[in-house]
PDB file of C-alpha atoms in Angstrom:
ATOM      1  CA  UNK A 751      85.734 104.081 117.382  1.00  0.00           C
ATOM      2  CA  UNK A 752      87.343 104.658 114.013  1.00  0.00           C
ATOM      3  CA  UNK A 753      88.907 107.676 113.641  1.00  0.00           C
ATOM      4  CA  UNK A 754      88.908 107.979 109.628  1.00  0.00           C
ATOM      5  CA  UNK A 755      87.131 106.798 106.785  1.00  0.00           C
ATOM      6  CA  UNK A 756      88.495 102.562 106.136  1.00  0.00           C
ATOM      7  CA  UNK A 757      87.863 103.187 102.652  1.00  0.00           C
ATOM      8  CA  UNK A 758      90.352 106.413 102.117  1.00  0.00           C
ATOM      9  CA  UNK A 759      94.112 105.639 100.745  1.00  0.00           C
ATOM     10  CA  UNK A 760      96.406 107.388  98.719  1.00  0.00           C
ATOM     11  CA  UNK A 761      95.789 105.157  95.465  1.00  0.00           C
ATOM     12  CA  UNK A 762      99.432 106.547  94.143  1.00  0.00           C
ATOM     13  CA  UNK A 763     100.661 104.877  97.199  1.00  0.00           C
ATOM     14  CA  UNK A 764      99.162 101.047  96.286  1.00  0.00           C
ATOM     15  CA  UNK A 765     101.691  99.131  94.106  1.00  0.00           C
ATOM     16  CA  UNK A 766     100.175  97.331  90.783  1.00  0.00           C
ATOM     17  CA  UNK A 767      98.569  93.998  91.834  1.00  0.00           C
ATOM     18  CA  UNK A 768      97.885  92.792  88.235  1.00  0.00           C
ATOM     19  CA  UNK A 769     100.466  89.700  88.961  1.00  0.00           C
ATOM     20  CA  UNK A 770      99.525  88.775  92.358  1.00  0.00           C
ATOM     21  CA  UNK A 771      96.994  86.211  93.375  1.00  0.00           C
ATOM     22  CA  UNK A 772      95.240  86.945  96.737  1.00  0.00           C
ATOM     23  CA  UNK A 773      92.803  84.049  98.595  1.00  0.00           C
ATOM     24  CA  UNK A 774      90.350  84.985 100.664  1.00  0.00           C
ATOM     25  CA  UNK A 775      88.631  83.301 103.872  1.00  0.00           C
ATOM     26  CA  UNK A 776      85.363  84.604 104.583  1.00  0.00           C
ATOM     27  CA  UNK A 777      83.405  83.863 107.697  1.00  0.00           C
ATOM     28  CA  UNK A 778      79.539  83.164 106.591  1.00  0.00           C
ATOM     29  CA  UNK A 779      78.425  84.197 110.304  1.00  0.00           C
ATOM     30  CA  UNK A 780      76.513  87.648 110.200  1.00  0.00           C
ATOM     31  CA  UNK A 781      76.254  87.197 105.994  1.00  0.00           C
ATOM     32  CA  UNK A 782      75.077  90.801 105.426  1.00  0.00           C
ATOM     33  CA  UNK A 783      77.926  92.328 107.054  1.00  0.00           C
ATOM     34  CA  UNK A 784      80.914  89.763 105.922  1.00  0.00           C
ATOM     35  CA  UNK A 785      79.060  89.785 102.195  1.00  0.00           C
ATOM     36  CA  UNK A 786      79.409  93.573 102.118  1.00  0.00           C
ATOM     37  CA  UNK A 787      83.396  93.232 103.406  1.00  0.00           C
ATOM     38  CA  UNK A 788      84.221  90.636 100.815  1.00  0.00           C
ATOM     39  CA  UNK A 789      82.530  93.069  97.705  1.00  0.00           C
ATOM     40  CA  UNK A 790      84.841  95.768  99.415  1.00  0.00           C
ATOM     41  CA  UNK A 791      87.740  93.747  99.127  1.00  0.00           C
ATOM     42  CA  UNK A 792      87.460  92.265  96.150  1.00  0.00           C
ATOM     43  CA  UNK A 793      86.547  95.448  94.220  1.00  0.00           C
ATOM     44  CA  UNK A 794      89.524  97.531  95.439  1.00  0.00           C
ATOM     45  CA  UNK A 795      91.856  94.351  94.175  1.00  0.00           C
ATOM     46  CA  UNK A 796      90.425  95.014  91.013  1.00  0.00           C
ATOM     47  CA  UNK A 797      91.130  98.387  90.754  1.00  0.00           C
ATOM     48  CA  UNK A 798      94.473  97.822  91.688  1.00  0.00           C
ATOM     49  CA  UNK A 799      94.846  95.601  88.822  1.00  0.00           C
ATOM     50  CA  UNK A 800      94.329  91.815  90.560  1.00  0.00           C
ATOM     51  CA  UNK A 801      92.601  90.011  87.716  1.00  0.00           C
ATOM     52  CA  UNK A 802      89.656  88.024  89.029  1.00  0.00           C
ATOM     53  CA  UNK A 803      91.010  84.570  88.624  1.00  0.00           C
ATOM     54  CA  UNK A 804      93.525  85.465  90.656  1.00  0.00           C
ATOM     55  CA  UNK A 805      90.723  85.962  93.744  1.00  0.00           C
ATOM     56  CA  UNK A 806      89.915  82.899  95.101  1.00  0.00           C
ATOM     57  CA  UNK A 807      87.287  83.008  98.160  1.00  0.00           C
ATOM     58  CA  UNK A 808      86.648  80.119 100.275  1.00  0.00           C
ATOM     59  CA  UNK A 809      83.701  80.524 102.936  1.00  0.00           C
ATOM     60  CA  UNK A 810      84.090  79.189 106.705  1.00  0.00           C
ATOM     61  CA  UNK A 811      81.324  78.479 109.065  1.00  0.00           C
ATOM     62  CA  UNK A 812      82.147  81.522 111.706  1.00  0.00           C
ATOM     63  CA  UNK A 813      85.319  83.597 112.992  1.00  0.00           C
ATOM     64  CA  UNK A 814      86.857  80.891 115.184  1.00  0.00           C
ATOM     65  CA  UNK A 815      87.425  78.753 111.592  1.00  0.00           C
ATOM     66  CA  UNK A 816      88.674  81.885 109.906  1.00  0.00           C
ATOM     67  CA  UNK A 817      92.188  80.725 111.467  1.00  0.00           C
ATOM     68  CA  UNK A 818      92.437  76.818 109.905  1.00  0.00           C
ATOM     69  CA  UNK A 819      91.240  78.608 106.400  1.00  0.00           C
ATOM     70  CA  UNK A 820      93.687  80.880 106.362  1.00  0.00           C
ATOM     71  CA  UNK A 821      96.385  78.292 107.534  1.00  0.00           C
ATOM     72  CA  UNK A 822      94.954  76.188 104.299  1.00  0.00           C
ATOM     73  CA  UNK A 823      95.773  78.797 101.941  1.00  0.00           C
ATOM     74  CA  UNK A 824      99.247  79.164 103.510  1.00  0.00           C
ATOM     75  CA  UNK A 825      99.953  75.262 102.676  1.00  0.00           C
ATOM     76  CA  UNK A 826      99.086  76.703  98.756  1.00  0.00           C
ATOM     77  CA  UNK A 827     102.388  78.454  97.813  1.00  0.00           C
ATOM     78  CA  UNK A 828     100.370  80.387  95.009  1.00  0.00           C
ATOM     79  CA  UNK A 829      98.989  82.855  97.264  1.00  0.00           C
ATOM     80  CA  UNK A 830     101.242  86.519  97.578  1.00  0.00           C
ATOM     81  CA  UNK A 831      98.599  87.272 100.786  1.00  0.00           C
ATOM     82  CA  UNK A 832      95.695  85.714 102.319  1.00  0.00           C
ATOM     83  CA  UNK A 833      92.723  88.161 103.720  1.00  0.00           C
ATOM     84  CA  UNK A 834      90.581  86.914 106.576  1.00  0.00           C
ATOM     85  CA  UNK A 835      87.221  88.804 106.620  1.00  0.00           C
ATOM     86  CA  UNK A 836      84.251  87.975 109.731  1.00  0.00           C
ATOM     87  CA  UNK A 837      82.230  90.065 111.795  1.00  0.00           C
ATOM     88  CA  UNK A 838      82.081  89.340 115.933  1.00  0.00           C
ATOM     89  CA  UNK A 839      79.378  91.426 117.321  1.00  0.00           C
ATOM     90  CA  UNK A 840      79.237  91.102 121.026  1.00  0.00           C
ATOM     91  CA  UNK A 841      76.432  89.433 123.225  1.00  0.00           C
ATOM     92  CA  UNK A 842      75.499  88.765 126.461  1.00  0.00           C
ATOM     93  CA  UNK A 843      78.093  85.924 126.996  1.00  0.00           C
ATOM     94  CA  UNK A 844      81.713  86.473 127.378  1.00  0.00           C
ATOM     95  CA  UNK A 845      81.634  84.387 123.576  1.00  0.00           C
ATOM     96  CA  UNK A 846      82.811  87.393 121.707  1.00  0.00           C
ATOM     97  CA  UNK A 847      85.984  87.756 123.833  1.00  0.00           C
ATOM     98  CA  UNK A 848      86.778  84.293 123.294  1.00  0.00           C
ATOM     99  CA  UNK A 849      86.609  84.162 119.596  1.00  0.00           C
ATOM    100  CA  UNK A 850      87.990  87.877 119.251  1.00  0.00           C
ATOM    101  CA  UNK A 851      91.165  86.671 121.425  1.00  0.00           C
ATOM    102  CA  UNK A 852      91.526  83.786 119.282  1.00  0.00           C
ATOM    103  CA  UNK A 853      91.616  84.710 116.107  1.00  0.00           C
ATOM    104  CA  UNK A 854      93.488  87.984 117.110  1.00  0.00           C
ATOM    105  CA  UNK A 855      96.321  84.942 118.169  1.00  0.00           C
ATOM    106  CA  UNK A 856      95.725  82.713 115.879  1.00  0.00           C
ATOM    107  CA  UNK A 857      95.890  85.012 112.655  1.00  0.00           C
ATOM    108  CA  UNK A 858      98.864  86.743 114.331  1.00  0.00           C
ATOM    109  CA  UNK A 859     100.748  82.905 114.803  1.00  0.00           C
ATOM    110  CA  UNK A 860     100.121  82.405 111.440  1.00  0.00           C
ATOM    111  CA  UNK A 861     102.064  85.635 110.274  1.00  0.00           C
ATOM    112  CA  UNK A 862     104.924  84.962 112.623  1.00  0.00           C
ATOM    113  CA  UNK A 863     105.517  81.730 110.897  1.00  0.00           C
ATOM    114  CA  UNK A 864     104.965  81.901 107.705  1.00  0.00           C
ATOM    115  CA  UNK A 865     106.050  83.373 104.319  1.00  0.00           C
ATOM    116  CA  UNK A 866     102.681  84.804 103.378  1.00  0.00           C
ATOM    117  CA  UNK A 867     101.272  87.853 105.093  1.00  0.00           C
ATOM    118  CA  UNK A 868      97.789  86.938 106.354  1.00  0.00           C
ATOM    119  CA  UNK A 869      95.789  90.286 106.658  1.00  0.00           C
ATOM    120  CA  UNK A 870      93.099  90.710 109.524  1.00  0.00           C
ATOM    121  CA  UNK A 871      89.996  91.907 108.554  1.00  0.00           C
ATOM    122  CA  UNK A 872      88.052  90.883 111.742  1.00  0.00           C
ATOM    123  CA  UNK A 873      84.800  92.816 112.512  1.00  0.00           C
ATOM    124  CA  UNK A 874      84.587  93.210 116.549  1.00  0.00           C
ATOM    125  CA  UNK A 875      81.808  95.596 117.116  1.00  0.00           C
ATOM    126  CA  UNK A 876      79.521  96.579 120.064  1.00  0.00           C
ATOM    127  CA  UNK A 877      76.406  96.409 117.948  1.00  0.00           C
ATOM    128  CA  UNK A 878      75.175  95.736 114.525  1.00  0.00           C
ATOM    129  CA  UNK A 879      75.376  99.382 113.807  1.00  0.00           C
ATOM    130  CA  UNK A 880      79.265  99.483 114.649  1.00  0.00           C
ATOM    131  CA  UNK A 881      79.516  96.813 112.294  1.00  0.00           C
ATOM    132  CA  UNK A 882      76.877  98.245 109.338  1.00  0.00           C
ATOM    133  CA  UNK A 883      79.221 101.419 109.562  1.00  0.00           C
ATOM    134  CA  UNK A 884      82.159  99.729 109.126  1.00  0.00           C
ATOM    135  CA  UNK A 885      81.106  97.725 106.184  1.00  0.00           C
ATOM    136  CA  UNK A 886      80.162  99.758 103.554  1.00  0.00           C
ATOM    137  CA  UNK A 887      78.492 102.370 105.730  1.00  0.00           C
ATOM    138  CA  UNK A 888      79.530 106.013 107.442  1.00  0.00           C
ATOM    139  CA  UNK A 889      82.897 104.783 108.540  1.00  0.00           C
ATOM    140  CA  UNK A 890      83.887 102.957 104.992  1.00  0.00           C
ATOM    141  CA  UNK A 891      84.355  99.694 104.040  1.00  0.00           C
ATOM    142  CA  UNK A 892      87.143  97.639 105.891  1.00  0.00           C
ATOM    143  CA  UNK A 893      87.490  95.375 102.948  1.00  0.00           C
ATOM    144  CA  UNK A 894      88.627  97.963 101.163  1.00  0.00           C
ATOM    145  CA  UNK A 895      91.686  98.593 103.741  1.00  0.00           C
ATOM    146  CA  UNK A 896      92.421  95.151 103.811  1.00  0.00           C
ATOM    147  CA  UNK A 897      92.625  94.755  99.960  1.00  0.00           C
ATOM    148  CA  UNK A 898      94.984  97.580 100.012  1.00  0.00           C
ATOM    149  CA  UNK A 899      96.821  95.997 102.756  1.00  0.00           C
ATOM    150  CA  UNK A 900      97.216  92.630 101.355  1.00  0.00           C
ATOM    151  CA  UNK A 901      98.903  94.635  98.082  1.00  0.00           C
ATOM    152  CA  UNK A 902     101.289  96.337  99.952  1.00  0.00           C
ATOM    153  CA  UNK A 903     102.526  93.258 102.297  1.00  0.00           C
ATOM    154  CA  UNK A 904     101.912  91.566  99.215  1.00  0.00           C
ATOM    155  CA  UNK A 905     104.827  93.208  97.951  1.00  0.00           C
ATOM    156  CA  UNK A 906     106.724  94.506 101.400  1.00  0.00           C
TER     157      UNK A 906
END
């Protein structure tokens, strides 16, 4: 369980983002939870200065495609960080350890070869509610933490 709040930072902390372009790969699977991630996400890049045509968001079926989305984006050398955002809430089938494990791999294979950080914003919950207070809800917004992310790797 989260220990803190996703949405608190030290905003002093964040470096200016009004010259960086960020993309964005958002998984359409569980819409009301992803939806609320990607408002997160792009609203605390705005505050930090990203200018909105510098967010470009690209949708993907589920979590499993979040990984060739995000290697698309790489192939675009106009990106300073790509953000994947999905939501895996587990079933009755061992399906959620299968697409948690790969994406946890693939999004990690994509950092440790390439030039662009690729930040993981990838829901894996026990329940709806896990995931309702982790978007938005009692526990923050993990959007939010992955804009803030993306800045600082952004400029690491």
């Amino acid at each position: 369980m989260a220990t803190k709040n996703l949405s608190e930072y030290n905003a002093a902390k964040v470096p200016d983002a009004s010259n960086m372009t960020f993309g964005i790969v958002v998984s359409e699977w569980n819409p009301e939870i992803t939806g609320a991630l990607l408002d997160g996400c792009v609203t605390t890049l705005e505050k930090h200065g990203a200018l909105t045509e510098n967010i470009h968001v690209k949708t993907v079926p589920g979590s499993f495609e979040l990984i060739y989305g995000a290697r698309q984006m790489t192939l675009n050398d106009g990106y300073d960080a790509i953000i994947v955002l999905g939501c895996v809430i587990r079933g009755e089938t061992p399906h959620f350890d299968y697409i948690c494990q790969g994406v946890t791999q693939g999004i990690a294979r994509l950092n440790a070869t390439n030039n662009i950080p690729v930040v993981f914003g990838l829901l894996t919950t026990e329940n709806m509610q896990q995931a309702q207070d982790r978007a938005g809800g009692r526990l923050g917004n993990k959007g939010d933490e992955c804009a803030v992310v993306a800045i600082k790797m952004a400029k690491f």
